[in-house]
């Protein structure tokens, strides 16, 4: 396994795990599902973005379905979140942070994988964003909410920023662990600033106004 | 055509037909759609799980799009359900039974097809469950309901049980019609017991409590 | 590039552009999203049908992800619609017309692409309709509405008519620009007549009655 492949794998597994935590906590908070529903929503959130990415890119069957570690981490994240949800007082904050981490990591890895498969610049950016927002969009649709990517100004934008930095680094031939983490950090910081300072678009349901 | 291929085909067509009946009756009851909507929702419910399975597994174009019998059975099921809906007094019961049959059959066939394509144990189980719950999840999302797989404890679990029995039989080299029907029967019985005795997780909408 | 390939491309790009306009205007009207949400919903509406078509047909990565023009037109359509939405008094009418044009064009091109990939008659018709209604269905699901294809009698039916004319012309070996535009025109006219004269099925939400 090349170092680059290991980097991809590690980032992908991290993204999978945090999205599983996020999806499962969302299931507890927003829809008050029981344990099977919680773990199921965690898995769909965790594996959704990667499956969409791999299906679109033609890397079939998706990595998720060839490597048991994705499966194990998604289930473990869901179970851990179910257990933690009884302890966490600030569920909302944890949900937001895990979502931002998953968004950041998946934007970078989706972009680098699309570039490795030889897609052009615009499609690569698009696939990076789709990978990043895919799992969360599936999560929101399944629990009957307007997806975050549509409601929040600073959700697609930070993912796009991370994708742009990633593809820039690849083109400049300086893509590696530092560039990947830097791109993910930029996405994470923009997203969290947006959440912290309420830089969101008006919610269509009018709930948060 | 080998006997095993015929078994797959027959089970797949049965699952397609009952899910078409189920989706169409759901369209009549839950969303009171007219005939085109009824047949369309029946088709999406019937063909959704198999299309997801084949896209993920890389069996492209999906069986549904190569073999006119899936198409014909899905349309026929939708039309039959539309006609029957005026006669059936116990629509709810019919919807539940058809859904349980489709769930059971698709769990078995999704699992055996994933195994035949060389996926590992965990991914095979996952694909079995995804095939089983996929059509119903599409159905629920389209009519604006939280999917059954998230709301009901005993929906993913029986599908997982059938998938586990199926893969066990395959590994022990005793997979055949008996094993397939046995696995499907276990799923069906667990699911119906769950429905009968109300072994469901709390509904997130609080409607059924 | 053969003339037939150019015809496909031109129709596909037109369909992409009008669906982007439609999705973005829908985002403005139905969900009052801000600019990022508007452009995002426009892109998903515009690219959704084609991505589903290409994934099912096995033309991977989808045309959308190989050719930057789809991407550019989808973004341009979204931005244009956002700007226009402040000027247009009759947003509703524009949404309906753009949707009908996208439906018509995608039904024809989805059908001809499926036929070119060697699918049979019934699967070709099905894929034509799926391509036509796919983007709009994704749009409706994302903003939490029952999809038009389920609510309106004359949505799947005109798409099916265009698909049938297209495949008929292909089989009779007289498929070309005239046949393609004719098939699209039939779909457009049926759809607009349905809208004009209220030939819709009862809405499940009872809103429009």
Short mmCIF file of C-alpha atoms in Angstrom, two decimals, chain A residues 55-58 119-120 122-123 126-127 130 133 137 141 145-147 149-153 156-157 201-204, chain C residues 31-38 40-41 43-44 47 51 55 60-62 64-68 71 141-144:
data_model
loop_
_atom_site.label_atom_id
_atom_site.label_comp_id
_atom_site.label_asym_id
_atom_site.label_seq_id
_atom_site.Cartn_x
_atom_site.Cartn_y
_atom_site.Cartn_z
CA UNK A 55 -20.73 4.75 -7.91
CA UNK A 56 -20.27 7.99 -9.88
CA UNK A 57 -16.54 7.45 -10.35
CA UNK A 58 -17.03 3.82 -11.35
CA UNK A 119 -11.73 13.74 -13.99
CA UNK A 120 -11.32 17.38 -15.07
CA UNK A 122 -14.87 21.28 -12.53
CA UNK A 123 -16.12 17.68 -12.23
CA UNK A 126 -18.23 18.84 -7.96
CA UNK A 127 -17.48 15.28 -6.87
CA UNK A 130 -20.98 15.74 -3.51
CA UNK A 133 -22.49 16.68 1.51
CA UNK A 137 -28.13 15.04 2.70
CA UNK A 141 -33.96 13.52 3.72
CA UNK A 145 -35.72 17.79 7.03
CA UNK A 146 -34.58 20.19 4.31
CA UNK A 147 -30.90 19.21 3.82
CA UNK A 149 -26.59 21.93 2.13
CA UNK A 150 -29.68 23.83 0.96
CA UNK A 151 -30.40 25.70 4.17
CA UNK A 152 -26.96 26.83 5.21
CA UNK A 153 -24.82 29.19 3.16
CA UNK A 156 -21.29 23.79 0.40
CA UNK A 157 -18.88 26.76 0.32
CA UNK A 201 -29.08 31.57 5.08
CA UNK A 202 -32.63 31.99 6.32
CA UNK A 203 -34.12 28.59 7.08
CA UNK A 204 -37.04 27.78 4.76
CA UNK C 31 -38.35 27.03 0.20
CA UNK C 32 -37.07 30.62 0.11
CA UNK C 33 -33.45 29.46 0.13
CA UNK C 34 -30.52 31.85 -0.12
CA UNK C 35 -28.13 31.99 -3.10
CA UNK C 36 -26.04 28.92 -2.27
CA UNK C 37 -29.12 26.82 -1.64
CA UNK C 38 -30.73 28.16 -4.81
CA UNK C 40 -27.33 23.93 -5.29
CA UNK C 41 -30.96 22.93 -5.80
CA UNK C 43 -27.66 21.93 -9.98
CA UNK C 44 -29.23 18.87 -8.35
CA UNK C 47 -27.81 17.04 -13.15
CA UNK C 51 -26.52 11.08 -13.43
CA UNK C 55 -25.22 5.25 -13.57
CA UNK C 60 -19.46 5.90 -15.90
CA UNK C 61 -18.34 8.46 -14.82
CA UNK C 62 -21.59 10.17 -15.89
CA UNK C 64 -21.97 15.37 -16.14
CA UNK C 65 -18.69 14.51 -14.47
CA UNK C 66 -16.65 14.30 -17.66
CA UNK C 67 -17.83 17.38 -19.51
CA UNK C 68 -17.49 20.76 -17.79
CA UNK C 71 -21.48 21.84 -14.75
CA UNK C 141 -37.73 15.25 -2.15
CA UNK C 142 -35.02 17.70 -1.07
CA UNK C 143 -37.51 20.47 -0.32
CA UNK C 144 -39.89 18.06 1.41
#
